Short mmCIF file of C-alpha atoms in Angstrom, two decimals:
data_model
loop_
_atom_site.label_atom_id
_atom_site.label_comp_id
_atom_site.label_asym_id
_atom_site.label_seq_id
_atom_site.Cartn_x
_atom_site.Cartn_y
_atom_site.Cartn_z
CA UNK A 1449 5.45 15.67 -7.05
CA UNK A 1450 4.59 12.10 -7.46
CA UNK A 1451 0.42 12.78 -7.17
CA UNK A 1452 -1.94 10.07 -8.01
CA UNK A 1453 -5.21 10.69 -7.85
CA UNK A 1454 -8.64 8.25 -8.31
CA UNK A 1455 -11.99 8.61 -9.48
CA UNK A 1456 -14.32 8.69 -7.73
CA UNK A 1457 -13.52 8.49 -3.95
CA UNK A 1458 -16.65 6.63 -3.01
CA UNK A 1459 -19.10 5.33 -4.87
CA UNK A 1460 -22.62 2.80 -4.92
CA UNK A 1461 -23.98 0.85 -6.88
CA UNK A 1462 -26.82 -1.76 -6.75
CA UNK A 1463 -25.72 -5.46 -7.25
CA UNK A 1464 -25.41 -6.94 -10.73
CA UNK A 1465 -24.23 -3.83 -11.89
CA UNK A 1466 -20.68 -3.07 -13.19
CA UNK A 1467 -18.30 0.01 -12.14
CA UNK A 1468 -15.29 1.69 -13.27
CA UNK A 1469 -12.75 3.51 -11.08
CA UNK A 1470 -9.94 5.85 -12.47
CA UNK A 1471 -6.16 5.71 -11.64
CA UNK A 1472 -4.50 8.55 -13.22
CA UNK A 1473 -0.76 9.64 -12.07
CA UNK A 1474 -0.84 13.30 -12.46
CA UNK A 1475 2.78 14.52 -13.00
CA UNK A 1476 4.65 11.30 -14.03
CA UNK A 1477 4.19 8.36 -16.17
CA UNK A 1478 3.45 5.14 -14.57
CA UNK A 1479 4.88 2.26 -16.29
CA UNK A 1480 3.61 -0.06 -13.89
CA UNK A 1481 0.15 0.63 -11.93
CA UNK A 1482 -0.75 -1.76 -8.91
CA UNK A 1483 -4.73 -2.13 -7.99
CA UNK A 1484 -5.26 -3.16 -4.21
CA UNK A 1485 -8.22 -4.24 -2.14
CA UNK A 1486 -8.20 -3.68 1.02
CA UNK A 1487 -10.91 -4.51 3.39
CA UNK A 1488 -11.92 -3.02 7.12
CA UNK A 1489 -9.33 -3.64 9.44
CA UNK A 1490 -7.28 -5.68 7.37
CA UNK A 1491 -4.05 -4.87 5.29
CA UNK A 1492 -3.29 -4.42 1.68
CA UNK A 1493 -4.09 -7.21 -0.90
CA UNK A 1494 -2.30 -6.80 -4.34
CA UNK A 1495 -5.09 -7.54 -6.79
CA UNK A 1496 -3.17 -7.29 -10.00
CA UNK A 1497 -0.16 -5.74 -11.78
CA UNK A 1498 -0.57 -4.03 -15.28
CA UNK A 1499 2.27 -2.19 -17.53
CA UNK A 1500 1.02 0.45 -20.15
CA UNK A 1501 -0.13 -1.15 -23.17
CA UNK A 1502 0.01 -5.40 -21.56
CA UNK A 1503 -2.60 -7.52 -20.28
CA UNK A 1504 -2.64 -6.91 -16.50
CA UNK A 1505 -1.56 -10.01 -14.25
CA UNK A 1506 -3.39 -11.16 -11.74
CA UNK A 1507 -2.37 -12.28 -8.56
CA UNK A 1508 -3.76 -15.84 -7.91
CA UNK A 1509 -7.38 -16.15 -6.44
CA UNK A 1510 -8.24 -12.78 -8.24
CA UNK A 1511 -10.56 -13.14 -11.36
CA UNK A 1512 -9.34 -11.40 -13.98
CA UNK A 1513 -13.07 -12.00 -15.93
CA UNK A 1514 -14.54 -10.06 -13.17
CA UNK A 1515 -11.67 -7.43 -12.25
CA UNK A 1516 -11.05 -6.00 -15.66
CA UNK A 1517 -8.05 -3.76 -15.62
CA UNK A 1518 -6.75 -1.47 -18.58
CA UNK A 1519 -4.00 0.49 -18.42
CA UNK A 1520 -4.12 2.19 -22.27
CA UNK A 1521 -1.84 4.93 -21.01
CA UNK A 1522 1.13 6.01 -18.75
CA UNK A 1523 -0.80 8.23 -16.90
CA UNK A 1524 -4.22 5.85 -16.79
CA UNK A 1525 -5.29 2.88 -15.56
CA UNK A 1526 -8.79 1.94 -14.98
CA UNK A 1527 -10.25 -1.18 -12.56
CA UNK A 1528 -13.87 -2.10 -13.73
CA UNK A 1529 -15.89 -4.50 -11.22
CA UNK A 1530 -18.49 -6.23 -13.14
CA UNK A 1531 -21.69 -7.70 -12.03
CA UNK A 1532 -20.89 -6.14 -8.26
CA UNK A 1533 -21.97 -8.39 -5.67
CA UNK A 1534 -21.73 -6.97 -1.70
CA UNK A 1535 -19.08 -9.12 -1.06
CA UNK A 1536 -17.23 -6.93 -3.73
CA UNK A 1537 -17.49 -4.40 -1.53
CA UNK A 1538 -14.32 -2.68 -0.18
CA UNK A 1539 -11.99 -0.02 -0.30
CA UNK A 1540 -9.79 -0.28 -3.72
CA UNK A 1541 -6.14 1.68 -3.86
CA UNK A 1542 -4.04 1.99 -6.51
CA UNK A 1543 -0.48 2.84 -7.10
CA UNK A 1544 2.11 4.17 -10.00
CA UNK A 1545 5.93 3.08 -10.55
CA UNK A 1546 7.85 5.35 -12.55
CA UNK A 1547 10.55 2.07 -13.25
CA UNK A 1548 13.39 4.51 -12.60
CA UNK A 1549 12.51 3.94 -8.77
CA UNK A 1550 11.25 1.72 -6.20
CA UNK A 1551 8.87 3.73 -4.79
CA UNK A 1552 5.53 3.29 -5.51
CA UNK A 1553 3.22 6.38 -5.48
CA UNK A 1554 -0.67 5.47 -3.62
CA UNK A 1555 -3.88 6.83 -4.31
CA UNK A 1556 -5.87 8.13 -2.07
CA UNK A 1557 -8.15 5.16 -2.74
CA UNK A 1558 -12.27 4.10 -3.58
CA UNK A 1559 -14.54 3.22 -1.41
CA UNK A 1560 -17.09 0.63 -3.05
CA UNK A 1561 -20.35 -0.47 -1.99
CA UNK A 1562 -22.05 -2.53 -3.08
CA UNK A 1563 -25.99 -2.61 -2.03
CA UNK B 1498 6.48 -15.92 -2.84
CA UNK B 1499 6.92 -13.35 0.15
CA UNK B 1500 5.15 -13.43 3.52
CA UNK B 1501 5.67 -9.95 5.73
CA UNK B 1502 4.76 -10.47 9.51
CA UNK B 1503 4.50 -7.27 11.07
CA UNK B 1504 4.12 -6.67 14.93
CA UNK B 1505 2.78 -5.85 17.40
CA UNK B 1506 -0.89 -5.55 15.76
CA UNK B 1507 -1.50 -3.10 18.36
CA UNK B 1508 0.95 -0.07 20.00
CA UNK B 1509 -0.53 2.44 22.58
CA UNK B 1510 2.19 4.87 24.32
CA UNK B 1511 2.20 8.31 25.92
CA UNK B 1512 3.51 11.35 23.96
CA UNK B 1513 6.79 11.63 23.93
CA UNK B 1514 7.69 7.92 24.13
CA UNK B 1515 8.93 6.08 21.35
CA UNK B 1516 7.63 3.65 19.36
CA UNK B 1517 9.12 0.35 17.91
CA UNK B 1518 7.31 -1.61 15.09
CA UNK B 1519 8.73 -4.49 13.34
CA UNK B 1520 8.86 -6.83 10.70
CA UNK B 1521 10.10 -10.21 9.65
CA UNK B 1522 10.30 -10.83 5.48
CA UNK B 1523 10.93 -14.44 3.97
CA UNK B 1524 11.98 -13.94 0.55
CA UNK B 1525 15.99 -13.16 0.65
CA UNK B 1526 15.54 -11.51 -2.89
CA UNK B 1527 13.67 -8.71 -1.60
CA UNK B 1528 15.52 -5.87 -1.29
CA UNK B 1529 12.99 -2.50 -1.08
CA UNK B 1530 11.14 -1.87 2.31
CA UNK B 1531 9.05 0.70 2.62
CA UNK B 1532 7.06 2.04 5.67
CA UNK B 1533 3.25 3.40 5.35
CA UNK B 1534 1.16 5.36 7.17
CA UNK B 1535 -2.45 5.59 6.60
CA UNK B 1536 -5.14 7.35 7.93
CA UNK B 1537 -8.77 6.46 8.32
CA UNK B 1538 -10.34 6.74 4.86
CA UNK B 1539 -6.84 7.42 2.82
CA UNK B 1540 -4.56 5.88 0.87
CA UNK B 1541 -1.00 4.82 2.66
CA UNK B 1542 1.56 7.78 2.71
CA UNK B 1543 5.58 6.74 2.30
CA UNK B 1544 7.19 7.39 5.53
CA UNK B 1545 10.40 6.26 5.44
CA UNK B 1546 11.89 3.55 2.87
CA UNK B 1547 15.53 1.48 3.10
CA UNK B 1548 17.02 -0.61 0.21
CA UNK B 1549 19.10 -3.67 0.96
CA UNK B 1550 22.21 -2.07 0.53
CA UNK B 1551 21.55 0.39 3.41
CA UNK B 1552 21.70 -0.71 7.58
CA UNK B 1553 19.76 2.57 8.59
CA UNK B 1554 17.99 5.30 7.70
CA UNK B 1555 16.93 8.37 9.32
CA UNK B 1556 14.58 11.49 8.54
CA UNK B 1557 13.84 13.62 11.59
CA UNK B 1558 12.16 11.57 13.96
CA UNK B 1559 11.61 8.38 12.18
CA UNK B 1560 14.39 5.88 11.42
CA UNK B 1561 14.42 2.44 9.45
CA UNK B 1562 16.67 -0.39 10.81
CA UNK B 1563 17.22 -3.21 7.90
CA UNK B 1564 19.32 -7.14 9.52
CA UNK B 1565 19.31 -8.57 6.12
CA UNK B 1566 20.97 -11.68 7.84
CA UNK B 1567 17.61 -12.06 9.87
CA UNK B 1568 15.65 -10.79 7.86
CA UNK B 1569 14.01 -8.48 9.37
CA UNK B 1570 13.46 -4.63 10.00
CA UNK B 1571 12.18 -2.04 12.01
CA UNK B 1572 10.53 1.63 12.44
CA UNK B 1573 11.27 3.84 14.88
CA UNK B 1574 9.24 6.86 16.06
CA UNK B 1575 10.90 8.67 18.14
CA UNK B 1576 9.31 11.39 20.42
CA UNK B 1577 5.54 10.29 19.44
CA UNK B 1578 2.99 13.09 18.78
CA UNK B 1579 -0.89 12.85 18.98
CA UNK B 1580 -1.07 12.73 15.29
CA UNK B 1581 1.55 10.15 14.52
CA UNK B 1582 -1.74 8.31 15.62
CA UNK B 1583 -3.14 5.86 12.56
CA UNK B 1584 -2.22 2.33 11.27
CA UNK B 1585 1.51 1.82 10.14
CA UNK B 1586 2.19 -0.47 7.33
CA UNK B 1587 5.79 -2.17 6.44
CA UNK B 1588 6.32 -3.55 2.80
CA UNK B 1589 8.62 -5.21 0.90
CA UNK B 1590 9.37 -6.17 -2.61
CA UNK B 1591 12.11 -7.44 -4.88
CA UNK B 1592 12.80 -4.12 -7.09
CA UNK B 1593 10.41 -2.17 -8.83
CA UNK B 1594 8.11 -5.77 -8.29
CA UNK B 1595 5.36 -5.95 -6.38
CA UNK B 1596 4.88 -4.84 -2.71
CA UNK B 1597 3.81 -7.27 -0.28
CA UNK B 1598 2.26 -5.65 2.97
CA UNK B 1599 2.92 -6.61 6.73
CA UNK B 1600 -0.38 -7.11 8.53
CA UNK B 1601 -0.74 -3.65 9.95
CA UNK B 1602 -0.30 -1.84 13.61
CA UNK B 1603 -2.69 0.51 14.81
CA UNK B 1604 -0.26 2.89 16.54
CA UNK B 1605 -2.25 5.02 19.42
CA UNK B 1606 -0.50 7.73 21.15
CA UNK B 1607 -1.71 9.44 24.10
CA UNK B 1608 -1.62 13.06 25.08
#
């Protein structure tokens, strides 16, 4: 139990351009969803925190104008990058908290590029 | 808020050894700490977790130590395989709050 799964696992786009990746937990409801960033060789960075239905907080250096997160549902959450620059590029993880546990349940993560 | 150290950044041994990884937390409200795993190209995989209310923790061949007085804890792999090869990541957060991430070791283990 506990799956999360993201959409899609890799993905290109040109820069200037905007793209979306998926968070869905698959067989419980996420209260809270976590997006990281995480770049080669280097740990996990917590981007922001959303609960279903809120405004997602950021975490402080992250811009929210061009990280848009929604999180409409308790089984979705969705990360948009907007106007994509290389520098955006990097592998992007989210997770799910049920709020009944501490655990927090990973994705299996995006890889961006951005050319 | 938080800062997680996390060493060594590296950790080669032979199978069969064991392997200690540790971590140093500075916020005294935290009281989750999870361990990670994560392969190449994957998301982390839960290990092995302790709350604050727990010294150790054992499943099999992996065990959690927790000095809340220090602050600190530690994994344990005991009786390393090839494939407990990848990096190893140690967490903690106050609650169902946000996880803050040690730095990472790249564990190596040797046939």
């Amino acid at each position: 139990g506990a799956v999360v799964s993201q959409h899609p696992s890799w993905v290109i786009c040109k820069s200037g351009t905007s793209v979306k990746i998926e968070c869905r937990s698959l067989d419980f409801q996420a209260t809270t969803m976590f997006w990281y960033r995480q770049f080669p060789k280097q740990s996990l960075m917590l981007m922001a925190t959303s609960n279903e239905g809120s405004k997602a907080t950021y975490e402080q250096g992250v811009e929210k104008d061009k990280f848009l997160i929604n999180h409409a549902s308790l089984t979705l959450s969705t990360l948009t990058v907007t106007s994509a620059h290389p520098e955006d590029s990097s592998f992007y993880i989210c997770s799910g908290g049920t709020g009944r546990t501490y655990e927090q349940y990973f994705g299996p993560g995006t890889r961006l590029t951005v050319t | 808020g938080e800062n997680v150290e996390q060493h060594p950044s590296t950790l080669s041994v032979q199978e069969g050894d064991s392997a200690v990884i540790k971590c140093t937390y500075s916020d005294s409200a935290s009281n989750y700490f999870p361990w990670y795993k994560q392969e190449l190209g994957k998301g982390p995989q839960l290990i092995i977790d302790i709350r604050s209310n727990v010294g150790e923790k054992k499943d099999q061949r992996i065990a959690v130590t927790l000095n809340k007085t220090a602050k600190h804890f530690s994994l344990h792999i005991t009786e390393t395989q090839p494939e407990d090869s990848a990096v190893y990541f140690c967490a903690a957060s106050v609650g169902y709050g946000k996880l803050t991430f040690g730095q990472g070791t790249i564990l190596t283990v040797h046939p």
